[in-house]
Amino acid sequence: MLRLTPTHLPQLELKANGITRYKTAGWHQLLKMLDRSMVVEQLERPPVHKVAIPQLPERVLFVDTEETVDDLTVVMTGWVPGVEYPFVFRERMYLVQMPTIVYRVRWSNRKKAIMELSIAVSTDTKVTAESSLFRWPFSNVYHDGRVCWTAQVACELREVVEQGVFGFLQTPNNTHLYGLGASHNAPYREYDEFLRSVQDHQGVPSDWLIPIGKTVVEFHQS
């Protein structure tokens, strides 16, 4: 055993035949002992910290984690294939062929909830890191892609598509943040006319979409 005190040279504690004695160790001898010690071996190893991430949904492209003392935040970007979806506006339903949706979510492991959701759309049927993105052409999404929500959405990480993306789509539509030149380039100012035309076209024509000037990887990093 090695004894270290602030005011004395290091001392080795030696035990033999029930007798304990101490031997002063010089600094040169101390450095030799430390050089062979397991403590130094452990310090020389690069620090490794494993972070357990809960189960992810399908079609996830990027995952980052932000760890603090009391929480683990997962920042995740993925995509959802285009599907036909019923939009409700002023008590009328429009069966709309949705474009491919790209989402970015911030999820808290401690709260088990979505803290922030951003969405955009892509004209690609299979989204990659370099796919170009366009603004959400409908309503209730800010220009930076954040959805207009006022509350956290409780769910597991694997449920963010169902509870987050489709939970947002299930919200009855209004005209907030919708507009020609703001959310789309279609020749329609009234939201009901726009939805009816998208339904008739069986989708949003690509020339009606407004580019956001970002690829998927840039969207994830923003």
Coordinates of C-alpha atoms in Angstrom, one line a residue:
M1 CA 0.0 0.0 0.0
L2 CA 1.2 3.5 -0.8
R3 CA 0.6 6.4 1.6
L4 CA 0.5 9.9 0.2
T5 CA 0.3 13.0 2.4
P6 CA 0.7 16.7 1.5
T7 CA 3.7 17.3 3.7
H8 CA 5.7 14.1 3.5
L9 CA 7.4 12.0 0.8
P10 CA 5.4 9.0 -0.4
Q11 CA 5.7 5.9 2.0
L12 CA 5.2 2.3 1.2
E13 CA 3.3 0.3 3.8
L14 CA 5.0 -3.2 4.1
K15 CA 3.4 -6.0 6.1
A16 CA 5.4 -9.2 7.0
N17 CA 4.8 -11.7 9.8
G18 CA 2.2 -9.5 11.4
I19 CA 4.5 -6.5 11.5
T20 CA 3.8 -3.3 9.6
R21 CA 6.6 -1.0 8.7
Y22 CA 6.9 2.0 6.4
K23 CA 9.6 2.7 3.8
T24 CA 10.0 6.1 2.2
A25 CA 9.8 6.0 -1.6
G26 CA 11.6 8.6 -3.7
W27 CA 9.9 10.3 -6.6
H28 CA 11.8 8.3 -9.1
Q29 CA 10.7 5.1 -7.5
L30 CA 7.1 6.4 -7.2
L31 CA 7.0 7.2 -10.9
K32 CA 8.2 3.7 -11.7
M33 CA 5.5 2.2 -9.6
L34 CA 2.8 4.4 -11.1
D35 CA 4.0 3.6 -14.6
R36 CA 3.2 -0.1 -13.9
S37 CA 0.0 0.5 -12.0
M38 CA -3.5 -0.4 -13.2
V39 CA -4.6 3.1 -12.4
V40 CA -2.4 4.6 -15.1
E41 CA -3.5 1.9 -17.5
Q42 CA -7.1 2.9 -17.0
L43 CA -6.3 6.6 -17.4
E44 CA -4.5 5.8 -20.7
R45 CA -7.6 4.2 -22.2
P46 CA -10.0 6.5 -24.2
P47 CA -13.2 7.2 -22.3
V48 CA -16.1 5.2 -23.5
H49 CA -19.7 6.0 -22.5
K50 CA -22.5 3.9 -23.9
V51 CA -25.9 5.5 -24.4
A52 CA -28.9 3.2 -24.7
I53 CA -31.3 4.6 -27.3
P54 CA -34.9 3.2 -27.2
Q55 CA -36.3 1.4 -30.2
L56 CA -36.6 3.6 -33.4
P57 CA -39.4 3.8 -35.9
E58 CA -38.8 2.7 -39.5
R59 CA -37.1 4.9 -42.2
V60 CA -34.9 6.9 -39.8
L61 CA -32.0 8.6 -41.5
F62 CA -30.2 10.5 -38.7
V63 CA -30.1 10.2 -34.9
D64 CA -28.2 12.5 -32.5
T65 CA -28.3 12.4 -28.7
E66 CA -28.0 15.2 -26.1
E67 CA -27.3 13.9 -22.6
T68 CA -27.6 16.0 -19.5
V69 CA -27.5 15.0 -15.8
D70 CA -31.2 14.4 -15.7
D71 CA -32.3 13.6 -19.2
L72 CA -31.5 12.1 -22.6
T73 CA -32.8 14.0 -25.6
V74 CA -32.9 12.2 -29.0
V75 CA -32.9 14.4 -32.1
M76 CA -34.1 12.2 -35.0
T77 CA -34.9 12.7 -38.7
G78 CA -36.8 10.3 -40.8
W79 CA -39.4 10.1 -43.6
V80 CA -42.9 8.8 -44.2
P81 CA -44.1 7.6 -47.7
G82 CA -46.9 9.6 -49.3
V83 CA -50.3 8.3 -48.4
E84 CA -53.9 9.3 -49.0
Y85 CA -55.1 11.1 -46.0
P86 CA -58.4 12.8 -45.0
F87 CA -58.1 16.5 -44.4
V88 CA -60.9 18.2 -42.4
F89 CA -61.5 21.9 -43.0
R90 CA -64.6 23.7 -42.0
E91 CA -66.5 20.5 -41.3
R92 CA -65.7 19.2 -44.8
M93 CA -63.4 16.3 -45.6
Y94 CA -60.9 16.2 -48.5
L95 CA -59.2 13.0 -49.4
V96 CA -55.7 14.3 -50.1
Q97 CA -52.7 12.3 -51.6
M98 CA -49.9 13.4 -49.3
P99 CA -46.4 14.0 -50.6
T100 CA -43.5 12.2 -49.0
I101 CA -43.1 13.7 -45.5
V102 CA -39.7 14.3 -43.9
Y103 CA -39.8 15.0 -40.2
R104 CA -37.3 16.1 -37.5
V105 CA -38.2 15.4 -33.9
R106 CA -36.8 16.3 -30.4
W107 CA -37.8 13.6 -27.9
S108 CA -37.2 13.6 -24.2
N109 CA -36.5 10.2 -22.6
R110 CA -37.3 11.5 -19.1
K111 CA -40.7 12.9 -20.1
K112 CA -41.3 10.3 -22.7
A113 CA -42.6 13.0 -25.0
I114 CA -42.1 14.9 -28.2
M115 CA -40.7 18.3 -27.3
E116 CA -40.5 19.7 -30.9
L117 CA -41.6 18.5 -34.3
S118 CA -40.6 20.0 -37.7
I119 CA -41.8 18.7 -41.1
A120 CA -41.1 19.3 -44.7
V121 CA -41.9 17.4 -47.9
S122 CA -39.9 15.8 -50.7
T123 CA -40.7 14.8 -54.3
D124 CA -38.5 11.7 -53.9
T125 CA -40.4 8.4 -53.3
K126 CA -37.3 7.1 -51.4
V127 CA -35.7 9.8 -49.4
T128 CA -31.9 10.0 -48.9
A129 CA -29.6 12.4 -47.0
E130 CA -29.2 14.5 -50.2
S131 CA -32.9 14.7 -51.1
S132 CA -34.0 18.3 -51.6
L133 CA -36.9 19.6 -49.4
F134 CA -39.9 21.8 -49.8
R135 CA -42.1 23.7 -47.4
W136 CA -45.2 22.1 -46.0
P137 CA -47.8 23.2 -48.6
F138 CA -50.8 23.1 -46.2
S139 CA -51.3 25.0 -42.9
N140 CA -50.0 25.3 -39.3
V141 CA -46.3 25.0 -40.1
Y142 CA -43.8 27.8 -39.7
H143 CA -41.4 28.7 -42.4
D144 CA -38.5 27.0 -40.5
G145 CA -40.5 23.8 -40.5
R146 CA -41.8 23.7 -36.9
V147 CA -45.4 22.7 -36.5
C148 CA -47.7 25.1 -34.7
W149 CA -48.3 23.1 -31.5
T150 CA -48.8 24.4 -28.0
A151 CA -48.3 21.2 -26.0
Q152 CA -45.9 18.2 -25.7
V153 CA -47.0 14.9 -27.1
A154 CA -46.5 11.9 -24.8
C155 CA -45.3 8.8 -26.6
E156 CA -42.4 6.3 -26.8
L157 CA -39.6 7.1 -29.3
R158 CA -40.8 4.3 -31.6
E159 CA -44.3 6.0 -31.7
V160 CA -43.3 9.4 -33.0
V161 CA -44.6 8.9 -36.5
E162 CA -48.0 7.7 -35.3
Q163 CA -48.4 10.1 -32.4
G164 CA -46.3 13.0 -33.8
V165 CA -46.6 13.2 -37.6
F166 CA -50.0 11.6 -38.0
G167 CA -51.2 13.2 -34.8
F168 CA -50.4 16.5 -36.4
L169 CA -52.3 15.5 -39.6
Q170 CA -55.3 14.5 -37.6
T171 CA -55.7 18.0 -36.2
P172 CA -58.6 19.8 -37.9
N173 CA -57.2 22.3 -40.4
N174 CA -57.4 26.1 -40.2
T175 CA -55.8 28.8 -42.4
H176 CA -53.0 29.7 -39.9
L177 CA -49.7 30.0 -41.8
Y178 CA -51.3 29.0 -45.1
G179 CA -51.0 31.2 -48.1
L180 CA -50.0 31.7 -51.7
G181 CA -46.2 32.4 -51.8
A182 CA -46.0 31.4 -48.1
S183 CA -46.8 27.7 -48.0
H184 CA -47.3 27.0 -51.7
N185 CA -47.1 28.4 -55.3
A186 CA -50.5 27.1 -56.4
P187 CA -52.9 29.5 -58.1
Y188 CA -55.3 29.5 -55.2
R189 CA -55.7 31.8 -52.3
E190 CA -58.6 30.2 -50.5
Y191 CA -57.7 27.1 -48.5
D192 CA -60.8 25.1 -49.5
E193 CA -60.1 25.7 -53.2
F194 CA -56.5 24.6 -52.7
L195 CA -57.5 21.4 -50.9
R196 CA -60.2 20.6 -53.6
S197 CA -57.6 21.1 -56.3
V198 CA -55.0 18.9 -54.6
Q199 CA -57.7 16.2 -54.2
D200 CA -58.6 16.5 -57.9
H201 CA -54.9 16.4 -58.9
Q202 CA -54.4 13.3 -56.7
G203 CA -51.5 15.1 -55.1
V204 CA -49.6 18.4 -54.9
P205 CA -48.0 19.2 -58.3
S206 CA -44.2 19.7 -57.9
D207 CA -44.3 23.2 -59.3
W208 CA -46.7 24.2 -56.5
L209 CA -44.0 23.5 -53.9
I210 CA -41.7 26.1 -52.5
P211 CA -38.0 24.9 -52.0
I212 CA -36.6 25.5 -48.5
G213 CA -33.0 25.4 -49.8
K214 CA -32.0 22.5 -47.7
T215 CA -31.2 18.8 -48.1
V216 CA -32.3 16.3 -45.5
V217 CA -29.0 16.3 -43.8
E218 CA -29.1 20.1 -43.6
F219 CA -32.6 20.0 -42.3
H220 CA -31.5 17.6 -39.5
Q221 CA -28.6 19.8 -38.5
S222 CA -30.7 23.0 -38.4

